[in-house]
mmCIF file of C-alpha atoms in Angstrom:
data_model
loop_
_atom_site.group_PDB
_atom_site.id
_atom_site.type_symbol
_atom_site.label_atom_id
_atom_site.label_comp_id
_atom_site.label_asym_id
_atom_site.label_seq_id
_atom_site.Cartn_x
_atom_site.Cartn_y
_atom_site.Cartn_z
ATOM 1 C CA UNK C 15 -146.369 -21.725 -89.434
ATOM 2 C CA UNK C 16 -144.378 -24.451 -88.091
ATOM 3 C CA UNK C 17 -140.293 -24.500 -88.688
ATOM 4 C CA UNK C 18 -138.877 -27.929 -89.670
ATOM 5 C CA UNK C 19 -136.713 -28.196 -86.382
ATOM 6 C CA UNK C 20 -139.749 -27.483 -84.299
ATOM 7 C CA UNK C 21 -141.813 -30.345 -86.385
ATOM 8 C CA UNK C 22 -139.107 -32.419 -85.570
ATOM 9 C CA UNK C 23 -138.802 -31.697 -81.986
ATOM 10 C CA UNK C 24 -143.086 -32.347 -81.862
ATOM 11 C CA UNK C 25 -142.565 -35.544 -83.725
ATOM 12 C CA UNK C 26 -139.312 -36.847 -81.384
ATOM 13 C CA UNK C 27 -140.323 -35.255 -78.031
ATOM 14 C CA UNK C 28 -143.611 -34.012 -78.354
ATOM 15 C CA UNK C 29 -144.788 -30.734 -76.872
ATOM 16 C CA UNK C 30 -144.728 -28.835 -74.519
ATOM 17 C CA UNK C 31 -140.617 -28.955 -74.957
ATOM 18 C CA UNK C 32 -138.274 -26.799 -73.396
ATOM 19 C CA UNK C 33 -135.398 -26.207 -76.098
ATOM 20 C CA UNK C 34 -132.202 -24.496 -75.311
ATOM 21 C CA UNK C 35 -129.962 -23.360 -78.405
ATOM 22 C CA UNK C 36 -126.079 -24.350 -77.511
ATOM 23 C CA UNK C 37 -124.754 -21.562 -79.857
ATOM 24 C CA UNK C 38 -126.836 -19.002 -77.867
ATOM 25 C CA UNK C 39 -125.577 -20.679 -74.423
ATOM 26 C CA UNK C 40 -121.907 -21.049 -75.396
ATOM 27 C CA UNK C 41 -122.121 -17.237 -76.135
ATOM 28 C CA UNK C 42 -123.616 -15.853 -73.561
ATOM 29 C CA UNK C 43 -121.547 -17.658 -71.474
ATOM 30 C CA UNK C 44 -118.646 -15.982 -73.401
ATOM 31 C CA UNK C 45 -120.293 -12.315 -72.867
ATOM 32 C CA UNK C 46 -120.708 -12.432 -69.398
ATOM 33 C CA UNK C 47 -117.664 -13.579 -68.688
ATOM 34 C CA UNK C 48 -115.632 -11.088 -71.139
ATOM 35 C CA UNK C 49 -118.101 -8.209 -69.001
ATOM 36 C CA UNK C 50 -116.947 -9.443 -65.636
ATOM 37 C CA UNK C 51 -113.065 -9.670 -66.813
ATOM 38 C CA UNK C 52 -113.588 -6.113 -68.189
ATOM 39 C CA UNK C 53 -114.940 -5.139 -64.889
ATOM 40 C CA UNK C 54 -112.141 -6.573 -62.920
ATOM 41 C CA UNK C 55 -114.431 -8.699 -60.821
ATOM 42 C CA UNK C 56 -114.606 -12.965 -60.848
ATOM 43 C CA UNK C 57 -118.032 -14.255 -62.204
ATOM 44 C CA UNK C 58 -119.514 -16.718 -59.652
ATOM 45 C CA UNK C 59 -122.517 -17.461 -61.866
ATOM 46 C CA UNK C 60 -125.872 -18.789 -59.890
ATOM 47 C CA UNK C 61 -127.172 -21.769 -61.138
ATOM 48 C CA UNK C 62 -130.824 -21.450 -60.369
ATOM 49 C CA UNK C 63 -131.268 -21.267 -63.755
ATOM 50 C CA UNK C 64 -130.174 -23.681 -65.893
ATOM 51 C CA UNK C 65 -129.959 -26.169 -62.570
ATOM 52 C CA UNK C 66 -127.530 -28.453 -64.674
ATOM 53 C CA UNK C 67 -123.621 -29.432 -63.549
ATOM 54 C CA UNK C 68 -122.715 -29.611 -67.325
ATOM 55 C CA UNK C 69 -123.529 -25.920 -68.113
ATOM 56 C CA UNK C 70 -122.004 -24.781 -64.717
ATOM 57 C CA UNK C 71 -118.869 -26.903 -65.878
ATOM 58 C CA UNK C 72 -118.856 -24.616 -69.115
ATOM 59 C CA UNK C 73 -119.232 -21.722 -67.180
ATOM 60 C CA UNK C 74 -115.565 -22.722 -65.031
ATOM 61 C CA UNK C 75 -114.321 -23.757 -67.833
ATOM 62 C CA UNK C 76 -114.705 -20.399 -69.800
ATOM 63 C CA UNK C 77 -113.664 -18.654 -66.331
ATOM 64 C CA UNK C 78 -116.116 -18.212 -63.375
ATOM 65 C CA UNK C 79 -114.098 -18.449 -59.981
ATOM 66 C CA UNK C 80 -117.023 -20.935 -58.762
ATOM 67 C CA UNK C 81 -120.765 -21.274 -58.488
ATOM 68 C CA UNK C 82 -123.732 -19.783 -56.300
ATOM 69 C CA UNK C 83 -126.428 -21.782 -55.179
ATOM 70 C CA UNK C 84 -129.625 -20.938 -53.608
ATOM 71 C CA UNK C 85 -130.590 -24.046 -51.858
ATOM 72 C CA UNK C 86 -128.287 -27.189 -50.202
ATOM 73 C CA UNK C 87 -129.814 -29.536 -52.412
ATOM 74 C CA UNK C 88 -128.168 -27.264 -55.520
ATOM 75 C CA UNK C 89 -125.079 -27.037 -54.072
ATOM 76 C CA UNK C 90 -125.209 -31.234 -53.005
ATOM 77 C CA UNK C 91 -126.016 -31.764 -56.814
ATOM 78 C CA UNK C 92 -123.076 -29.772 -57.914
ATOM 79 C CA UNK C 93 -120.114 -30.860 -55.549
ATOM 80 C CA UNK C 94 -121.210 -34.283 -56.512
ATOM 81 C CA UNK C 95 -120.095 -33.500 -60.172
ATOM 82 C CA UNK C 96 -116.848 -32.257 -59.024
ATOM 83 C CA UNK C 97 -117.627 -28.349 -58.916
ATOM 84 C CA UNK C 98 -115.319 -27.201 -55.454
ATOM 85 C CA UNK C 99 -116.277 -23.771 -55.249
ATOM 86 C CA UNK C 100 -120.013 -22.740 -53.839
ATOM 87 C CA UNK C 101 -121.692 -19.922 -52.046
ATOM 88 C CA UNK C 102 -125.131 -21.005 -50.922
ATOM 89 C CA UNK C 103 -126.833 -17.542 -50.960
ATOM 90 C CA UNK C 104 -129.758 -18.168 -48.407
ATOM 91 C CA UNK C 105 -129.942 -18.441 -44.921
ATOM 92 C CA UNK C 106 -129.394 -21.621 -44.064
ATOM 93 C CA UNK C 107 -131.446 -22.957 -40.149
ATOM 94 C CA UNK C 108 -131.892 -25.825 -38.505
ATOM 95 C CA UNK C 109 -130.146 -29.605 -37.785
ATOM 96 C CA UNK C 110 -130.916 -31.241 -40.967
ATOM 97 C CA UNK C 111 -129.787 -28.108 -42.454
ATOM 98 C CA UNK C 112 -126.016 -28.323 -40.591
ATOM 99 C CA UNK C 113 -125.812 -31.837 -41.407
ATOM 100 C CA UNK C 114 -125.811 -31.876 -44.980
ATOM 101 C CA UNK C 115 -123.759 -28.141 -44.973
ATOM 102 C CA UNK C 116 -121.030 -29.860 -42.984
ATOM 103 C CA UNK C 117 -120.912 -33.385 -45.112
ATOM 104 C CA UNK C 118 -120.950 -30.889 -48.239
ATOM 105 C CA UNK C 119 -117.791 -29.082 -46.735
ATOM 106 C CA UNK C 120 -115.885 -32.068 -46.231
ATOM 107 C CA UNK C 121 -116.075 -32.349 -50.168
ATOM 108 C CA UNK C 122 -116.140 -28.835 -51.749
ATOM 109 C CA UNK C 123 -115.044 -25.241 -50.646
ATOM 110 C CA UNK C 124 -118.178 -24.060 -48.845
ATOM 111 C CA UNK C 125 -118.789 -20.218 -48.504
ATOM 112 C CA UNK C 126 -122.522 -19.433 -46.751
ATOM 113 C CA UNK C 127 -124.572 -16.188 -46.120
ATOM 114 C CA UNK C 128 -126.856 -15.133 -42.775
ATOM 115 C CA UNK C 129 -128.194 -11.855 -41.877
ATOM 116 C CA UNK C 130 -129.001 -13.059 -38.456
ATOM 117 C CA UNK C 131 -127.944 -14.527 -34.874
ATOM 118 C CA UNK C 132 -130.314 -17.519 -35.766
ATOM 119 C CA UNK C 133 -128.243 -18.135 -38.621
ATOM 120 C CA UNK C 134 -124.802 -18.230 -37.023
ATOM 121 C CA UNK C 135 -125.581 -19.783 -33.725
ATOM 122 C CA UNK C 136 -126.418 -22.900 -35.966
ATOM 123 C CA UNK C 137 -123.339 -22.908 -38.371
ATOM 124 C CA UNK C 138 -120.466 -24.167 -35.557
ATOM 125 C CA UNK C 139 -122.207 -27.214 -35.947
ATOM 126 C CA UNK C 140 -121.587 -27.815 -39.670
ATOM 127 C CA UNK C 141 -118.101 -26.471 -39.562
ATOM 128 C CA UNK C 142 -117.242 -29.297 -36.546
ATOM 129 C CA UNK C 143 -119.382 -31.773 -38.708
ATOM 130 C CA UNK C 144 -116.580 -30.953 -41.642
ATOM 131 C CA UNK C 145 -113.387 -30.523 -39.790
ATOM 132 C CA UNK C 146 -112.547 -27.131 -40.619
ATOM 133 C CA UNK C 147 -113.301 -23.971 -41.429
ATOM 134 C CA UNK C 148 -116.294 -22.562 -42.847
ATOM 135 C CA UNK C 149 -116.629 -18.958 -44.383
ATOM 136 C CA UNK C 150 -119.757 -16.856 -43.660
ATOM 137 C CA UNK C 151 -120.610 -13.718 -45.815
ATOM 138 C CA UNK C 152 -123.183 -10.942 -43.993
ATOM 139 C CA UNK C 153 -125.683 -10.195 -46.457
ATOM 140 C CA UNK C 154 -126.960 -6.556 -46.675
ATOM 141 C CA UNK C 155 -130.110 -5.165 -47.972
ATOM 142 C CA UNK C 156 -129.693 -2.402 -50.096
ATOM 143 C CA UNK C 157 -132.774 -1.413 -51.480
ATOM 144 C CA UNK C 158 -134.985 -4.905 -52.609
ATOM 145 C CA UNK C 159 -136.089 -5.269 -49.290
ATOM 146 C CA UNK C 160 -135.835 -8.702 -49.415
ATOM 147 C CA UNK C 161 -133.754 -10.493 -46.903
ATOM 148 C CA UNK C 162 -130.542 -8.820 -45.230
ATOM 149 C CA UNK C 163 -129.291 -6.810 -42.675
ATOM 150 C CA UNK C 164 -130.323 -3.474 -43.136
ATOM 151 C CA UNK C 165 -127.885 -0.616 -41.775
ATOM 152 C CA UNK C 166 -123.962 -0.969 -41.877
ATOM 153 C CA UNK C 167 -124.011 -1.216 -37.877
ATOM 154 C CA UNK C 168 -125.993 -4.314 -37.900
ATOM 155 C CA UNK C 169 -123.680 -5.985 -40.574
ATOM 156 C CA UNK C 170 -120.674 -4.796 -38.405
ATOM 157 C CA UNK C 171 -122.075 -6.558 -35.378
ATOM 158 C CA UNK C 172 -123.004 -9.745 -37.245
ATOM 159 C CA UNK C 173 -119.493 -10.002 -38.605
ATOM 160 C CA UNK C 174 -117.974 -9.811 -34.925
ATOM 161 C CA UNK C 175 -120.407 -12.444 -34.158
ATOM 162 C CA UNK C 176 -119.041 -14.808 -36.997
ATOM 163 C CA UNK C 177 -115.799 -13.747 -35.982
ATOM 164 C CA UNK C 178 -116.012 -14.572 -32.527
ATOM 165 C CA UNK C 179 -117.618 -18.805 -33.260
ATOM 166 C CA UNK C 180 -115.916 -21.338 -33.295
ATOM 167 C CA UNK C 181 -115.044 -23.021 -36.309
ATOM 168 C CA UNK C 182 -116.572 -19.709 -37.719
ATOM 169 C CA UNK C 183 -114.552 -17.082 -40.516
ATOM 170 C CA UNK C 184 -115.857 -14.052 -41.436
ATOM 171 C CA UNK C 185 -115.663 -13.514 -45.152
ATOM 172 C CA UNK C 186 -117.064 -10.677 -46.150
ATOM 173 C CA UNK C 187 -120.339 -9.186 -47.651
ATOM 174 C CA UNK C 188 -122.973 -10.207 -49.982
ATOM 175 C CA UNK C 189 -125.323 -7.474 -51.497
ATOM 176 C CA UNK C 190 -127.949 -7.349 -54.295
ATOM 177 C CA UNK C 191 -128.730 -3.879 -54.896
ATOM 178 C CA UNK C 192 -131.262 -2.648 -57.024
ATOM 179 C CA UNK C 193 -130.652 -1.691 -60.840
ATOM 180 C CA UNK C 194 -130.429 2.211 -59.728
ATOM 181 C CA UNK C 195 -129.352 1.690 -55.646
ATOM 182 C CA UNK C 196 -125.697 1.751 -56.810
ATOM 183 C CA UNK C 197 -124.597 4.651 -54.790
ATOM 184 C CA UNK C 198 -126.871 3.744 -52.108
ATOM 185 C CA UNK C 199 -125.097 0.181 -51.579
ATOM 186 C CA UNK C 200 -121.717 2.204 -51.910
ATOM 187 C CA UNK C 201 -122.265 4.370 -48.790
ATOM 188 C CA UNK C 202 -123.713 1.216 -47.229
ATOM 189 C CA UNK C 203 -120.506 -0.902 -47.711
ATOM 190 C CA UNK C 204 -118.214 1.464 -47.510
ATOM 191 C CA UNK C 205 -118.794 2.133 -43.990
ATOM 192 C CA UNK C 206 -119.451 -1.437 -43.088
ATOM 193 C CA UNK C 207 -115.782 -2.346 -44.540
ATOM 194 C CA UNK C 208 -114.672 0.695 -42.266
ATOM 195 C CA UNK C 209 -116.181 -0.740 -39.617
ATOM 196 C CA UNK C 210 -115.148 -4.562 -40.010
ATOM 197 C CA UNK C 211 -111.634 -2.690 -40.445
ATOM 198 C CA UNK C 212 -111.974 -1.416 -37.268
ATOM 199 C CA UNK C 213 -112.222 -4.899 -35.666
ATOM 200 C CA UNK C 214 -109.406 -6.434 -36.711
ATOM 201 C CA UNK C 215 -111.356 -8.130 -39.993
ATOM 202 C CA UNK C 216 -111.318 -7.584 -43.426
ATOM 203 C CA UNK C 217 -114.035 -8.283 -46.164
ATOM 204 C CA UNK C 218 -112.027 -10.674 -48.723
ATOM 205 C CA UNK C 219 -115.245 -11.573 -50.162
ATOM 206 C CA UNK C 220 -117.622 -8.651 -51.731
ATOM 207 C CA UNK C 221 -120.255 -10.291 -54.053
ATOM 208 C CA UNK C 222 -122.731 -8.256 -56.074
ATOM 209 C CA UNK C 223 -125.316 -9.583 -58.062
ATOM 210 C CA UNK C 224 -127.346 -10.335 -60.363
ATOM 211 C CA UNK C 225 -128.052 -10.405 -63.979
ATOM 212 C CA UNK C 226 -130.113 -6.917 -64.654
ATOM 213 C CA UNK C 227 -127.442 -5.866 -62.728
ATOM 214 C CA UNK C 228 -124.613 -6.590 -65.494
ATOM 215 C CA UNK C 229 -124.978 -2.914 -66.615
ATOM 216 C CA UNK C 230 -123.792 -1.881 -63.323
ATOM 217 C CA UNK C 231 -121.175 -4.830 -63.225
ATOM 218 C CA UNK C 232 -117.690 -2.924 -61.378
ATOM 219 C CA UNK C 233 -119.411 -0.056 -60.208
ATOM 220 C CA UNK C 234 -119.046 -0.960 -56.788
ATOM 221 C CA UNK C 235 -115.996 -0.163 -55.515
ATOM 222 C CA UNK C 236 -114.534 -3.086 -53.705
ATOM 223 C CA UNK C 237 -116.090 -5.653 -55.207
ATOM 224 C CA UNK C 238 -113.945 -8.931 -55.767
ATOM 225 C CA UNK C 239 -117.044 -10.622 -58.031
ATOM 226 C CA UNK C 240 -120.616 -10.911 -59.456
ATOM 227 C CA UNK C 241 -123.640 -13.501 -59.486
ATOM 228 C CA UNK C 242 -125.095 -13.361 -62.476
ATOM 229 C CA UNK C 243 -127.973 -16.467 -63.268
ATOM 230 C CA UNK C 244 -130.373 -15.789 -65.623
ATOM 231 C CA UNK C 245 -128.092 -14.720 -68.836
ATOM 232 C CA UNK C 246 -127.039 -18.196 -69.937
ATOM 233 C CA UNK C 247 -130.453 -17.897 -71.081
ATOM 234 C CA UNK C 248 -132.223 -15.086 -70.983
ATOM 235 C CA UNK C 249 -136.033 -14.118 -70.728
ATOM 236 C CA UNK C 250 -138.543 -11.126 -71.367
ATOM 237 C CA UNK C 251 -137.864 -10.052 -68.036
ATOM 238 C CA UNK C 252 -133.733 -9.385 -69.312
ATOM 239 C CA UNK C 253 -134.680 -7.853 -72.540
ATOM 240 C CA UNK C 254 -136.916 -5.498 -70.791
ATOM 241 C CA UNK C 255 -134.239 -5.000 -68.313
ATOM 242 C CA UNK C 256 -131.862 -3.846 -71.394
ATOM 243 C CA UNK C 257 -129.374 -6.409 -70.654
ATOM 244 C CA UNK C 258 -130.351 -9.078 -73.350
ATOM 245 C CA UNK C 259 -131.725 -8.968 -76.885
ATOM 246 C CA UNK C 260 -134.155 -11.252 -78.497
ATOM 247 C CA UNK C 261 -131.071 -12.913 -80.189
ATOM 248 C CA UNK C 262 -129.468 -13.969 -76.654
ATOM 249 C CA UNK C 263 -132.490 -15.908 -75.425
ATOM 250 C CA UNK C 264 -131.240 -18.967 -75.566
ATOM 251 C CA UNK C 265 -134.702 -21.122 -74.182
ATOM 252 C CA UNK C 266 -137.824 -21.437 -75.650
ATOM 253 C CA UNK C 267 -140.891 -23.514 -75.197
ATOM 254 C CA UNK C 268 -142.126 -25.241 -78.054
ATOM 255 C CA UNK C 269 -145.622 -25.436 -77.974
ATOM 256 C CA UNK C 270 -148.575 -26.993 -80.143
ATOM 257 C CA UNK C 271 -151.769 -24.590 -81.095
ATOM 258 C CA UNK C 272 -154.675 -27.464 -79.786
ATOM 259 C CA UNK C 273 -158.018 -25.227 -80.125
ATOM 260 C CA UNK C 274 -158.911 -22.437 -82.434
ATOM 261 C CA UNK C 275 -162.302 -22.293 -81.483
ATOM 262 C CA UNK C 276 -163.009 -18.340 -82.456
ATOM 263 C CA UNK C 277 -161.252 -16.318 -84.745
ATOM 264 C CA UNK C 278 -159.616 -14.076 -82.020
ATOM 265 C CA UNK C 279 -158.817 -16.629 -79.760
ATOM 266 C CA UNK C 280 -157.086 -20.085 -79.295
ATOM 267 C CA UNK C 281 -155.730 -22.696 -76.951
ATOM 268 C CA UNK C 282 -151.849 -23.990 -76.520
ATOM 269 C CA UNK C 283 -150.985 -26.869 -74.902
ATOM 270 C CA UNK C 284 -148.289 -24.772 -72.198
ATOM 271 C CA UNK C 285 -150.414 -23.742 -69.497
ATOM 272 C CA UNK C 286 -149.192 -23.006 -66.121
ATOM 273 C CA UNK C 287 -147.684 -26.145 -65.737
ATOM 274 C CA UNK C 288 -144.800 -25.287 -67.919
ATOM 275 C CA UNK C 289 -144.876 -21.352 -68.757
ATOM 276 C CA UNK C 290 -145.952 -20.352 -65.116
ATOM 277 C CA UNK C 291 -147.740 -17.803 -63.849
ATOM 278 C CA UNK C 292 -145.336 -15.398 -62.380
ATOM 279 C CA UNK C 293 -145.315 -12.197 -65.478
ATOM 280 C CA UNK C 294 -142.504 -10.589 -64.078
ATOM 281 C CA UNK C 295 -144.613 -7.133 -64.396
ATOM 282 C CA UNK C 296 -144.932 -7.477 -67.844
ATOM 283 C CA UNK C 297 -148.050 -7.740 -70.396
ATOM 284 C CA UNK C 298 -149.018 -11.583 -71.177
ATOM 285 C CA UNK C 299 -146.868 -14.904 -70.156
ATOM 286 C CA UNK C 300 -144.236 -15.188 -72.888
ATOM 287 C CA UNK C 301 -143.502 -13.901 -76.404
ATOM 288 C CA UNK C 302 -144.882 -15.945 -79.580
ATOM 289 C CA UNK C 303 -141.654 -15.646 -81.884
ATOM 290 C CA UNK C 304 -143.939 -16.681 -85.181
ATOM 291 C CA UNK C 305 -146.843 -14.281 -83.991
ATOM 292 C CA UNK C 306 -145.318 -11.241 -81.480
ATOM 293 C CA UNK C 307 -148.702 -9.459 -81.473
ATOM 294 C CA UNK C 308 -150.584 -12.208 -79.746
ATOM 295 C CA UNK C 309 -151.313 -12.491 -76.301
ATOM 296 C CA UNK C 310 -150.749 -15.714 -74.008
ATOM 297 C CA UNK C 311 -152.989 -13.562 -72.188
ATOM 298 C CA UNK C 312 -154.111 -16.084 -68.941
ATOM 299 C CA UNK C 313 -153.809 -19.335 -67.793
ATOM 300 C CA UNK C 314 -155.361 -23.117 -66.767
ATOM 301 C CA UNK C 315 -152.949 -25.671 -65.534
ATOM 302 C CA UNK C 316 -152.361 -27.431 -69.232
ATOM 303 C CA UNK C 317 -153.888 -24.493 -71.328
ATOM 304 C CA UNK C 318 -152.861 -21.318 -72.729
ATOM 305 C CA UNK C 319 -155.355 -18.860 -73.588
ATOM 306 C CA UNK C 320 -153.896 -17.119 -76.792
ATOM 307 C CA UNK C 321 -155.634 -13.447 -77.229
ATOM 308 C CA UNK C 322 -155.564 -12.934 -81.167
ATOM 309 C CA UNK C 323 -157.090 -9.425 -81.427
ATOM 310 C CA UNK C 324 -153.610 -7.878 -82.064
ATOM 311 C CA UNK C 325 -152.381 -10.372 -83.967
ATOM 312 C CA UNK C 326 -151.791 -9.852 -87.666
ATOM 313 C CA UNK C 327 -151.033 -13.157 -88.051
ATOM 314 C CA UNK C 328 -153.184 -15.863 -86.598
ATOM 315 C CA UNK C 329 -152.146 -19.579 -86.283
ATOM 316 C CA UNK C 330 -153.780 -22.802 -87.089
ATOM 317 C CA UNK C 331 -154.741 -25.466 -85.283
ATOM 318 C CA UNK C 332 -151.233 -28.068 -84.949
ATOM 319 C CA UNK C 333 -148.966 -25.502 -85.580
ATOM 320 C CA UNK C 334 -145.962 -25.484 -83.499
ATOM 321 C CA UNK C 335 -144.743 -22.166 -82.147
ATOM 322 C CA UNK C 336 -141.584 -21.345 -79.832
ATOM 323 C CA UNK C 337 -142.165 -18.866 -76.840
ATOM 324 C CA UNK C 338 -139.650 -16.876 -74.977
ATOM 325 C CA UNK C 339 -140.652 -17.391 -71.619
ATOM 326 C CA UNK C 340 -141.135 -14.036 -68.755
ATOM 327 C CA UNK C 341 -139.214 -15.498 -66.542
ATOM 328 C CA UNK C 342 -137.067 -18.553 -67.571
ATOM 329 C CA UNK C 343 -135.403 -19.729 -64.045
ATOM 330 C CA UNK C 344 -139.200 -20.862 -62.986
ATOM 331 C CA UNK C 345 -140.314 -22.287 -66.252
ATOM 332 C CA UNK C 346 -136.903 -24.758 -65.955
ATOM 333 C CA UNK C 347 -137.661 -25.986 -62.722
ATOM 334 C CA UNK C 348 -141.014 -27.448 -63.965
ATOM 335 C CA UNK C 349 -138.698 -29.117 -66.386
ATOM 336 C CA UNK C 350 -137.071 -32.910 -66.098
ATOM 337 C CA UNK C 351 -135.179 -32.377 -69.339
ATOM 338 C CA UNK C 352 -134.615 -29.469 -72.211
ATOM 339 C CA UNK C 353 -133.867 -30.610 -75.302
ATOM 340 C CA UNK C 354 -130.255 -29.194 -76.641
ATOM 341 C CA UNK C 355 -130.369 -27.853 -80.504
ATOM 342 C CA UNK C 356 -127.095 -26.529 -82.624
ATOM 343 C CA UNK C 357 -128.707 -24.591 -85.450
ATOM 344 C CA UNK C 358 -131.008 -27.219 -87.038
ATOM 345 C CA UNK C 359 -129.541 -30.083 -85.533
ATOM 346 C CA UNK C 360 -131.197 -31.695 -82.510
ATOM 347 C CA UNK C 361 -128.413 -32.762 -80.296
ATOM 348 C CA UNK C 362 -129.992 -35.009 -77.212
ATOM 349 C CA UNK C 363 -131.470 -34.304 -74.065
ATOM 350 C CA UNK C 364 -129.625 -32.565 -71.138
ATOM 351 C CA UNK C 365 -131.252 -33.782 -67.196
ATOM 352 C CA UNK C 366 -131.979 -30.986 -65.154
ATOM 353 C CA UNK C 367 -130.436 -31.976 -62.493
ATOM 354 C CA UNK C 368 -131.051 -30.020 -58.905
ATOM 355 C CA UNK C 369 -134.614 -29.094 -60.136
ATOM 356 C CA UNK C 370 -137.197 -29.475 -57.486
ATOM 357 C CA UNK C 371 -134.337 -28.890 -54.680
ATOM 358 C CA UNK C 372 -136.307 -26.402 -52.518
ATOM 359 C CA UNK C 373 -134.289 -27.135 -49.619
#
């Protein structure tokens, strides 16, 4: 069954459409700010997500203290719409690299994150390239095994090495710990701040992250703010997570049923193109609001394969269904445009503007 917005969004935009609901937006913007003023901590929200300088400009306004970015080319997309405030999460290497860092610090207040010598040895450049300053966080591995220094001595020696460059300030420490590391990533910073204390140096700058870690938002003692991305709209991934109900995912893809050709199967036109293939652990590639038993159960580049053997309701051929993707942040970078929505009321297009910035 097709609802008369998402006929009108076929007939005006066609399918497959990405369409974000600016009531859900406006209030999870207003929940995870309210949970990060409860915890005492700033909100620097990452905008890998929604990858657009209007909704990061709603996110100031309604009180973040600034903006992460994973790539340059996010951050260069975002100080060009005014936004002063950035961390660039990612290890950052080479010439090209410190070229652009240092033009973007002669516009906005740059704050950037290593967990190696590589890392640093470049930065001087991009700080003389700006004319001043430019603050460098130590990130730490706590538990995701991803990247970061991994023992408090190592983060204590890479902050005397920032220290010690020229043009070169030593900010503090970036961690992502896992949804039940908590106490781990205590222990860990505590005696890293001990030991940056010991120096002479003091860690002004403590960012946790991200947002299935909102349920652990304050618990790290010391902590001056959080980087939360994915909850201005939500996914399968954050409900299963526990930090996000059905009501708060503000994104779905609407998507046309092209091929019923058995009775317990059938064809949409989101393949993985526009849903993507990464599941995020979980069963199928997205949720079928108007038929939750089905299955998007596998993939080809423009088709969905729709498993119907669970379903109680099947759909027809044409119909128009909305999907709440697994993991949103991927599925918008595939994405020139998403259509904006207040109730039943289509409101325009909104660019996305640093998709497709990968470095």
């Amino acid at each position: 069954m097709t609802t008369p917005l998402a006929a009108k969004i076929a007939r005006e935009y066609g399918t497959p459409a990405a369409v974000i609901d600016m009531d859900r937006v406006e209030r999870n913007i207003a929940r995870i700010q309210a949970a990060c003023d409860a915890a005492g901590v700033a909100n620097r929200p990452h905008i890998k997500t929604h990858k657009s300088p209007l909704l990061a400009t709603m996110q100031i306004k309604a009180g973040a203290k600034g903006i992460t970015c994973q790539k340059l080319g996010e951050a260069e997309v975002m100080a060009d719409a005014g936004i002063d405030d950035i961390l660039i999460s990612y290890n950052l290497i080479g010439e090209e690299k410190m070229a652009r860092l240092g033009a973007l610090q002669g516009k906005a207040n740059m704050t950037v994150a290593c967990d190696n010598s590589v890392v640093v040895a470049g930065l001087p450049q991009a700080a003389a390239a700006s004319g001043r300053p430019l603050s460098v966080v130590v990130e730490c591995d706590t538990g995701r095994k991803r990247a970061g220094v991994e023992t408090p001595a190592e983060a204590i020696a890479l902050a005397r090495e920032i220290a010690a460059s020229k043009g070169l300030k030593f900010a503090g420490f970036m961690l992502y710990p896992t949804e039940t590391d908590w106490a781990e990533a205590q222990k860990f910073f505590d005696e890293a701040l001990a030991g940056v204390r010991a120096l002479g140096l003091d860690a002004t700058m403590v960012s946790t992250g991200g947002s299935p870690n909102m349920k652990n938002v304050g618990k790290l003692k010391g902590a001056t703010e959080h980087r939360p991305g994915t909850y201005i709209y939500n996914d399968r991934m954050q409900v299963a997570a526990g930090v996000a109900g059905w009501d708060d995912c503000a994104l779905n893809i609407y998507s046309t049923v092209v091929s019923r050709a058995g009775p317990d199967r059938g064809i949409l036109d989101a393949g993985s193109k526009t849903l993507t293939s990464d599941t995020g652990g979980l069963e199928g590639h997205g949720l079928i609001i108007e038929h939750p038993e089905a299955k998007i159960a596998r993939f080809a580049e423009e088709h969905g394969f729709l498993d119907l053997t669970r379903s109680n309701t099947r759909p027809n051929v044409g119909d128009v269904v909305r999907i709440v993707p697994n993991h949103v942040c991927v599925v918008v970078n595939m994405m020139d445009e998403v259509v904006m929505v207040r109730g039943e009321e289509i409101l325009g297009t909104l660019p996305v503007a640093a998709r497709g910035k990968l470095r």
